[in-house]
Structure formats: structure tokens, C-alpha cells
Coordinates of C-alpha atoms in Angstrom, one line a residue:
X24 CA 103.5 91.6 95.7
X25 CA 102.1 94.0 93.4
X26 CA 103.0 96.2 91.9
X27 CA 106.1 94.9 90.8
X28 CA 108.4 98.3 89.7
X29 CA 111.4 97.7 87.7
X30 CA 113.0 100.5 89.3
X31 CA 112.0 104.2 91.6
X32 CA 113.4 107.0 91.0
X33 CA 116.2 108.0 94.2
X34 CA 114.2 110.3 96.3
X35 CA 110.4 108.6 95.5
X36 CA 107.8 106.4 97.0
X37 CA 105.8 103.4 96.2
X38 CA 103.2 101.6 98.0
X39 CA 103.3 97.6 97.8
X40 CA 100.6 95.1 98.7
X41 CA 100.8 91.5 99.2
X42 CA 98.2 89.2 98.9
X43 CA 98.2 86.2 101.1
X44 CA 96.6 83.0 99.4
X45 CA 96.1 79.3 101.3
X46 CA 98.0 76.8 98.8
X47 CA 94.6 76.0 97.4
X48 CA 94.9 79.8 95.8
X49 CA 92.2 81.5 98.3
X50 CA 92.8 84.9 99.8
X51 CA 93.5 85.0 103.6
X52 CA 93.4 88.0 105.7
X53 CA 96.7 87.6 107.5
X54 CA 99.3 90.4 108.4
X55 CA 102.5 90.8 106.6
X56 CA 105.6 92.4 108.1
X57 CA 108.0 94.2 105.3
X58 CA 111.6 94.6 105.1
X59 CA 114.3 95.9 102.5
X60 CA 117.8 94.0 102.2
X61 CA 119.3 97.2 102.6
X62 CA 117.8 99.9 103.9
X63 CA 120.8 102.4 102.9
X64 CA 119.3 102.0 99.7
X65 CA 115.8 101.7 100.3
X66 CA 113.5 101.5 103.2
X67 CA 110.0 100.0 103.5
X68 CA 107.6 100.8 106.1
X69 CA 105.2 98.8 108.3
X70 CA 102.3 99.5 105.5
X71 CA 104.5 98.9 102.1
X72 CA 105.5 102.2 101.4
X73 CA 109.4 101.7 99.5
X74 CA 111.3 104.7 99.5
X75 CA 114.0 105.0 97.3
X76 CA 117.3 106.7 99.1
X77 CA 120.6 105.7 97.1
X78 CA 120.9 104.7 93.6
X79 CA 120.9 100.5 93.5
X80 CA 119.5 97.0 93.5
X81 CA 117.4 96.5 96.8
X82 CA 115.1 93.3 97.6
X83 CA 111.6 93.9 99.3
X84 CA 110.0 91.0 101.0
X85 CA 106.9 90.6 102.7
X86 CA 106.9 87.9 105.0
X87 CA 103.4 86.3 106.8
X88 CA 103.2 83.0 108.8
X89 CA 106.9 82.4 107.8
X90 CA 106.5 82.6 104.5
X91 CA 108.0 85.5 102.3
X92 CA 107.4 86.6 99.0
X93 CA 109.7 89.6 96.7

């Protein structure tokens, strides 16, 4: 997941990507669903976008073929 932000400002936006690679390190073209691990902190949309809403620590996954990365 890049990039990898430290922290976001309460009230701000980033966009994340994930790249999905085959366990022999190429790229695949596969879709990946987001989620926050509390989303009265932060949400995430269906296209990466983390918004910050309360002051916190918050985990963003992307998940693809049952397999997640943060």
C-alpha cells in the first residue's frame, strides 16, 4: 500500500493504492476492496480515498483474493 502516511491531519484526505503481486513478485490486475478498523476515526472509500474524521490510530487494509495488506 503506498503511500504509507504516518499520520492525516483530522478533516483531510489521502488516496492509497495497493499493488497486487503473485508470490513470484509480478504485478496482477486484481481488485481490492478497502476497509478502516474504525471508521469513527477514519473512513476509506471503495477507490482508497482515507479521510481523516477524529483524532487517533486507525488501520487501513486492502484486502484481494483473501489476502490483506496495511
Amino acid at each position: 500500500i503506498t503511500p504509507t502516511p504516518d499520520y492525516i491531519t483530522v478533516g483531510t484526505s489521502v488516496r492509497l493504492t495497493a499493488q497486487v503481486r503473485a508470490a513470484d513478485g509480478d504485478d496482477l490486475d486484481r481488485p481490492v476492496a478497502w476497509s478502516s478498523d474504525n471508521v469513527a476515526l477514519a473512513t476509506v472509500s471503495d477507490d482508497g480515498v482515507v479521510t481523516a474524521l477524529a483524532p487517533g490510530v486507525v488501520a487501513i487494509r486492502a484486502t484481494s483474493e483473501g489476502r490483506t495488506g496495511r
